[in-house]
Amino acid sequence: MAQMNFGGVMENVITREEFPLEKAREILRDETIAVLGYGVQGPGQACNLRDNGFNVIVGQREGKTYDKAVADGWVPGETLFSIEEAAQRGTIVCMLLSDAAQIAVWPKIKQYLTAGKALYFSHGFGITYKERTNIIPPADIDVIMVAPKGSGTSLRTMFLEGRGLNSSYAVYQDATGRATERTLAFGIGIGSGYLFETTFKREVYSDLTGERGSLMGAIQGLLLAQYEVLREHGHTPSEAFNETVEELTQSLMPLFAKNGMDWMYANCSTTAQRGALDWMGPFHDAIKPVMEKLYHSVETGNEAQISIDSNSQPDYREKLNAELKALRESEMWQTAVTVRKLRPENN
């Protein structure tokens, strides 16, 4: 375990150099890893583990997602089973279903979580809000988590490129005395760049805040507000989109992702620098109370309950698709379709 300086704060991290893949394979050599769910995180984690030489099976109910698993090389009756049979066969049972689906299948699979097994998550939701989800593990199993900081698609893509997506890890329950080594081996096995320690509660609080905040909810709200203001003041869709989204994603984000915000500022015009530094404060002051309100909603369990109630409705998928359709067909994102076609790499 290496100590690293993060902005003046020392944290413990696990790197591939100190915890090589060969060590991970040795720790998990007698394990059968059962990945339940082949939707968002399932494909990336299952395929990376398989490619890295671990014994992996997949549990998925039949349908379109099951067919995707078959197309990815999982063989029915050999490495692809029903969710219940995979849970029975696995020694590390991975709950990579959606939060709502985890609640639904828990009564069916908990009987297969026998002494010495490990119950694995990539999100702290089910355990942190166990009074609401009723996911209460037996006391004689390990309960562990590795949470990649990105989508399953990114995890797989970066793995195939020889890179790694950073992940947090946590041990909620250590019944065997091996929970930590199982967790770290699993994190290395799925192709994590480095691993940093957290708790189930901290992971879900930061994750729900981030998704609703800067990663998804807030960024769409910010982009749309600027786009609307430009359009309402007579700017064309192309101009408004380029100044709001295209320049951000194609030019500026790669710069500050690589070298930091100060470096990006230093490589923009002096007019841009002055304006950015002057307006940074007002935006921060306006947004921080909203972020505090959001965090409180997460901390109290309100956001979890909203998700559980909404995602458990029989018409949830239809309502979701309608909301996404409205987003997709909005002027800003229809403008994006044309702008993407005009990018040089597409011509």
Coordinates of C-alpha atoms in Angstrom, one line a residue:
M1 CA 0.0 0.0 0.0
A2 CA 1.5 3.3 -1.1
Q3 CA 0.9 6.7 0.4
M4 CA 0.2 9.4 -2.1
N5 CA -0.2 13.2 -1.7
F6 CA -3.6 14.4 -3.0
G7 CA -3.7 18.2 -2.8
G8 CA -1.8 18.2 0.5
V9 CA -3.7 15.2 2.0
M10 CA -2.0 11.8 2.3
E11 CA -4.1 8.8 1.2
N12 CA -3.4 5.1 0.9
V13 CA -3.6 3.7 -2.6
I14 CA -3.0 0.3 -4.2
T15 CA -1.2 0.3 -7.5
R16 CA -0.7 -2.5 -10.0
E17 CA 3.1 -2.4 -9.3
E18 CA 2.7 -3.4 -5.7
F19 CA -0.3 -5.7 -6.3
P20 CA 0.5 -7.4 -9.7
L21 CA -2.0 -9.4 -11.6
E22 CA -0.2 -12.6 -10.9
K23 CA -0.8 -12.1 -7.1
A24 CA -4.5 -11.4 -7.8
R25 CA -4.8 -14.6 -9.8
E26 CA -3.2 -16.6 -7.0
I27 CA -5.5 -15.2 -4.4
L28 CA -8.6 -15.9 -6.4
R29 CA -7.4 -19.1 -8.1
D30 CA -10.0 -21.4 -6.3
E31 CA -12.9 -18.9 -6.7
T32 CA -15.8 -19.0 -9.1
I33 CA -16.8 -15.4 -9.8
A34 CA -20.5 -15.2 -10.6
V35 CA -21.4 -11.9 -12.3
L36 CA -25.2 -11.3 -11.8
G37 CA -26.4 -8.8 -14.4
Y38 CA -25.0 -8.0 -17.9
G39 CA -26.3 -4.5 -18.3
V40 CA -24.1 -1.5 -17.3
Q41 CA -21.1 -2.8 -15.2
G42 CA -21.5 -6.5 -15.9
P43 CA -20.0 -6.8 -19.4
G44 CA -16.9 -4.8 -18.7
Q45 CA -16.0 -6.5 -15.4
A46 CA -16.9 -10.0 -16.6
C47 CA -15.0 -9.7 -19.8
N48 CA -11.9 -8.1 -18.2
L49 CA -11.8 -10.8 -15.5
R50 CA -12.1 -13.5 -18.1
D51 CA -9.4 -12.0 -20.3
N52 CA -7.2 -11.7 -17.2
G53 CA -7.5 -15.5 -16.6
F54 CA -10.1 -15.7 -13.8
N55 CA -12.8 -18.3 -13.5
V56 CA -16.0 -16.3 -14.4
I57 CA -19.6 -17.1 -15.0
V58 CA -22.5 -14.8 -15.8
G59 CA -26.1 -14.9 -14.5
Q60 CA -28.7 -13.2 -16.6
R61 CA -32.3 -13.8 -17.4
E62 CA -33.2 -14.5 -21.0
G63 CA -33.9 -11.6 -23.4
K64 CA -32.0 -9.0 -25.3
T65 CA -29.3 -8.7 -22.6
Y66 CA -28.9 -12.5 -22.4
D67 CA -28.4 -12.5 -26.2
K68 CA -25.7 -9.8 -25.8
A69 CA -23.9 -12.1 -23.3
V70 CA -24.0 -15.0 -25.8
A71 CA -22.6 -12.7 -28.5
D72 CA -19.7 -11.8 -26.2
G73 CA -18.8 -15.4 -25.9
W74 CA -20.6 -16.6 -22.7
V75 CA -21.8 -20.1 -23.3
P76 CA -25.3 -21.2 -22.0
G77 CA -25.0 -24.1 -19.5
E78 CA -21.2 -23.6 -19.3
T79 CA -20.4 -20.0 -18.4
L80 CA -23.9 -18.4 -18.7
F81 CA -26.8 -19.3 -16.4
S82 CA -29.9 -18.0 -14.8
I83 CA -29.3 -15.5 -12.0
E84 CA -30.3 -18.1 -9.4
E85 CA -28.0 -20.8 -10.7
A86 CA -25.1 -18.5 -11.1
A87 CA -25.5 -17.4 -7.5
Q88 CA -25.5 -21.0 -6.4
R89 CA -22.4 -21.8 -8.3
G90 CA -20.4 -18.7 -7.4
T91 CA -18.1 -18.3 -4.5
I92 CA -17.9 -14.6 -5.1
V93 CA -21.4 -13.4 -6.1
C94 CA -21.3 -10.1 -7.8
M95 CA -24.5 -7.9 -7.6
L96 CA -24.1 -5.9 -10.8
L97 CA -27.8 -5.6 -11.5
S98 CA -29.5 -2.2 -11.2
D99 CA -30.4 -1.0 -7.7
A100 CA -34.0 -1.8 -8.3
A101 CA -33.2 -5.2 -9.8
Q102 CA -31.0 -6.0 -6.8
I103 CA -34.0 -5.4 -4.5
A104 CA -36.2 -7.6 -6.7
V105 CA -33.8 -10.6 -6.9
W106 CA -32.5 -10.5 -3.3
P107 CA -35.2 -12.9 -1.9
K108 CA -34.3 -15.4 -4.6
I109 CA -30.5 -15.4 -4.2
K110 CA -29.9 -14.9 -0.5
Q111 CA -30.4 -18.6 0.2
Y112 CA -27.3 -19.3 -2.0
L113 CA -25.0 -17.0 0.0
T114 CA -23.6 -19.8 2.2
A115 CA -20.8 -19.5 4.8
G116 CA -17.5 -18.4 3.4
K117 CA -18.8 -16.9 0.2
A118 CA -18.3 -13.2 -0.7
L119 CA -21.1 -10.8 -1.8
Y120 CA -19.6 -8.2 -4.1
F121 CA -21.0 -4.8 -5.1
S122 CA -19.8 -2.0 -7.3
H123 CA -22.1 0.5 -5.6
G124 CA -22.9 1.1 -1.9
F125 CA -26.6 1.7 -2.4
G126 CA -28.1 -1.7 -1.5
I127 CA -26.1 -2.0 1.8
T128 CA -26.1 1.6 2.9
Y129 CA -29.9 1.9 2.5
K130 CA -30.5 -1.7 3.7
E131 CA -33.5 -0.6 5.8
R132 CA -35.1 0.5 2.5
T133 CA -33.8 -2.2 0.2
N134 CA -34.0 -5.1 2.7
I135 CA -30.6 -6.4 1.4
I136 CA -29.3 -7.7 4.7
P137 CA -26.4 -10.2 4.2
P138 CA -25.9 -13.2 6.5
A139 CA -23.2 -12.7 9.1
D140 CA -21.0 -15.6 7.8
I141 CA -20.0 -14.2 4.4
D142 CA -17.7 -11.4 3.3
V143 CA -19.4 -8.3 1.9
I144 CA -17.0 -6.3 -0.3
M145 CA -17.0 -3.6 -3.0
V146 CA -14.9 -2.3 -5.9
A147 CA -16.5 0.7 -7.6
P148 CA -14.9 1.8 -10.9
K149 CA -15.0 5.5 -11.4
G150 CA -16.7 5.4 -14.7
S151 CA -19.1 3.3 -16.8
G152 CA -18.6 -0.4 -17.6
T153 CA -18.1 0.6 -21.2
S154 CA -15.2 2.9 -20.2
L155 CA -13.8 0.1 -18.0
R156 CA -13.7 -2.3 -21.0
T157 CA -12.5 0.2 -23.5
M158 CA -9.6 1.4 -21.3
F159 CA -8.7 -2.2 -20.6
L160 CA -8.5 -3.1 -24.3
E161 CA -6.3 0.0 -24.7
G162 CA -3.9 -1.2 -22.0
R163 CA -5.0 1.5 -19.6
G164 CA -7.0 1.3 -16.3
L165 CA -10.0 3.1 -14.8
N166 CA -9.4 4.1 -11.2
S167 CA -11.7 2.4 -8.6
S168 CA -12.6 2.8 -4.9
Y169 CA -12.8 -0.3 -2.7
A170 CA -14.4 -1.1 0.6
V171 CA -15.0 -4.0 3.0
Y172 CA -18.3 -3.9 4.8
Q173 CA -18.1 -7.3 6.5
D174 CA -15.1 -9.6 6.9
A175 CA -16.3 -13.1 7.9
T176 CA -13.4 -15.1 6.5
G177 CA -10.4 -12.9 7.4
R178 CA -9.7 -12.8 3.6
A179 CA -12.1 -10.1 2.6
T180 CA -9.5 -7.4 2.0
E181 CA -7.3 -9.5 -0.1
R182 CA -10.3 -10.8 -2.1
T183 CA -11.4 -7.2 -2.7
L184 CA -8.0 -6.0 -3.9
A185 CA -7.4 -9.0 -6.1
F186 CA -10.8 -8.4 -7.7
G187 CA -10.0 -4.7 -8.2
I188 CA -6.8 -5.6 -10.0
G189 CA -8.6 -8.4 -11.9
I190 CA -11.1 -6.0 -13.5
G191 CA -8.3 -3.8 -14.7
S192 CA -8.4 -0.9 -12.2
G193 CA -5.7 1.8 -12.7
Y194 CA -5.3 2.3 -9.0
L195 CA -7.5 1.5 -6.0
F196 CA -8.3 3.9 -3.2
E197 CA -10.1 3.0 0.1
T198 CA -13.6 4.2 1.0
T199 CA -16.7 2.9 2.8
F200 CA -20.0 1.7 1.4
K201 CA -21.6 4.8 2.8
R202 CA -19.0 7.3 1.5
E203 CA -19.1 5.7 -1.9
V204 CA -22.9 6.0 -2.3
Y205 CA -23.0 9.5 -0.9
S206 CA -20.3 10.7 -3.3
D207 CA -21.7 8.7 -6.2
L208 CA -25.2 10.0 -5.9
T209 CA -24.0 13.5 -5.4
G210 CA -21.7 13.3 -8.4
E211 CA -24.3 11.8 -10.8
R212 CA -26.9 14.5 -9.9
G213 CA -24.2 17.1 -9.8
S214 CA -21.2 17.8 -12.0
L215 CA -21.1 14.5 -13.8
M216 CA -24.6 14.5 -15.3
G217 CA -27.4 16.6 -13.7
A218 CA -25.6 19.9 -13.1
I219 CA -23.7 19.8 -16.3
Q220 CA -26.8 19.4 -18.5
G221 CA -28.5 22.2 -16.5
L222 CA -25.5 24.5 -16.9
L223 CA -25.1 23.8 -20.6
L224 CA -28.8 24.2 -21.4
A225 CA -29.0 27.5 -19.4
Q226 CA -26.1 29.1 -21.4
Y227 CA -27.4 27.7 -24.7
E228 CA -30.9 29.2 -24.0
V229 CA -29.5 32.6 -23.1
L230 CA -27.4 32.7 -26.3
R231 CA -30.4 31.7 -28.4
E232 CA -32.7 34.1 -26.7
H233 CA -30.3 36.9 -27.6
G234 CA -30.3 36.1 -31.3
H235 CA -27.4 33.7 -31.7
T236 CA -27.8 30.8 -34.1
P237 CA -28.1 27.2 -32.9
S238 CA -24.7 26.4 -34.4
E239 CA -23.0 29.3 -32.7
A240 CA -24.7 28.7 -29.4
F241 CA -23.8 25.0 -29.4
N242 CA -20.2 25.6 -30.4
E243 CA -19.7 28.2 -27.7
T244 CA -21.5 26.1 -25.1
V245 CA -20.7 22.4 -25.7
E246 CA -18.3 21.8 -28.6
E247 CA -15.5 24.0 -27.5
L248 CA -15.8 22.7 -23.9
T249 CA -15.7 18.9 -24.9
Q250 CA -13.4 19.0 -27.9
S251 CA -10.9 21.7 -26.9
L252 CA -10.9 22.7 -23.3
M253 CA -11.8 19.6 -21.3
P254 CA -8.8 17.6 -22.7
L255 CA -6.5 20.4 -21.6
F256 CA -7.6 20.7 -18.0
A257 CA -8.0 16.9 -17.7
K258 CA -4.3 16.5 -18.7
N259 CA -2.7 19.4 -16.9
G260 CA -5.1 21.1 -14.6
M261 CA -7.4 24.1 -14.7
D262 CA -4.6 26.7 -14.2
W263 CA -2.7 25.3 -17.2
M264 CA -5.8 25.4 -19.4
Y265 CA -6.4 29.0 -18.3
A266 CA -2.8 29.9 -19.1
N267 CA -3.2 28.6 -22.6
C268 CA -6.3 30.7 -23.4
S269 CA -6.5 34.3 -24.4
T270 CA -5.8 37.0 -21.7
T271 CA -9.4 38.1 -22.2
A272 CA -10.7 34.6 -21.5
Q273 CA -8.4 34.3 -18.5
R274 CA -9.6 37.5 -16.9
G275 CA -13.3 36.7 -17.5
A276 CA -13.0 33.1 -16.2
L277 CA -11.2 34.2 -13.0
D278 CA -13.7 37.0 -12.3
W279 CA -16.9 34.9 -12.9
M280 CA -15.6 31.7 -11.2
G281 CA -16.5 33.1 -7.8
P282 CA -20.1 34.1 -8.6
F283 CA -20.8 30.7 -10.2
H284 CA -19.3 29.0 -7.1
D285 CA -21.4 31.1 -4.7
A286 CA -24.6 30.4 -6.7
I287 CA -24.0 26.7 -7.1
K288 CA -22.7 25.7 -3.7
P289 CA -26.0 26.1 -1.8
V290 CA -27.6 23.8 -4.4
M291 CA -24.9 21.2 -3.9
E292 CA -25.4 21.4 -0.2
K293 CA -29.1 20.8 -0.6
L294 CA -28.3 17.9 -2.9
Y295 CA -25.9 16.3 -0.5
H296 CA -28.4 16.6 2.3
S297 CA -31.0 14.9 0.2
V298 CA -28.6 12.0 -0.4
E299 CA -27.5 11.8 3.2
T300 CA -31.0 11.6 4.6
G301 CA -31.9 8.8 2.1
N302 CA -34.4 11.0 0.2
E303 CA -32.7 10.4 -3.1
A304 CA -32.5 6.7 -2.5
Q305 CA -36.2 6.5 -1.8
I306 CA -37.1 8.5 -4.9
S307 CA -35.0 6.1 -6.9
I308 CA -36.5 3.0 -5.3
D309 CA -40.1 4.3 -5.7
S310 CA -39.5 5.4 -9.3
N311 CA -37.5 2.5 -10.6
S312 CA -39.9 0.0 -9.1
Q313 CA -42.9 1.2 -11.1
P314 CA -44.1 -1.2 -13.9
D315 CA -44.0 1.7 -16.4
Y316 CA -40.6 3.0 -15.3
R317 CA -38.8 2.1 -18.6
E318 CA -41.5 3.7 -20.7
K319 CA -41.4 7.0 -18.7
L320 CA -37.6 7.0 -18.7
N321 CA -37.5 6.5 -22.5
A322 CA -40.0 9.4 -22.9
E323 CA -37.8 11.7 -20.8
L324 CA -34.6 10.7 -22.7
K325 CA -36.4 11.1 -26.0
A326 CA -37.4 14.7 -25.0
L327 CA -33.7 15.4 -24.2
R328 CA -32.5 13.8 -27.4
E329 CA -35.0 15.8 -29.5
S330 CA -34.3 19.2 -27.9
E331 CA -32.8 21.8 -30.2
M332 CA -29.4 21.8 -28.4
W333 CA -28.8 18.1 -28.8
Q334 CA -30.3 18.0 -32.3
T335 CA -27.8 20.7 -33.2
A336 CA -25.2 18.4 -31.8
V337 CA -26.0 15.7 -34.3
T338 CA -25.2 18.1 -37.2
V339 CA -22.1 19.4 -35.5
R340 CA -20.7 15.9 -34.9
K341 CA -21.2 15.1 -38.6
L342 CA -19.2 18.2 -39.5
R343 CA -16.2 17.2 -37.4
P344 CA -13.1 16.6 -39.6
E345 CA -12.8 13.0 -38.5
N346 CA -16.2 12.3 -40.0
N347 CA -15.5 13.9 -43.4

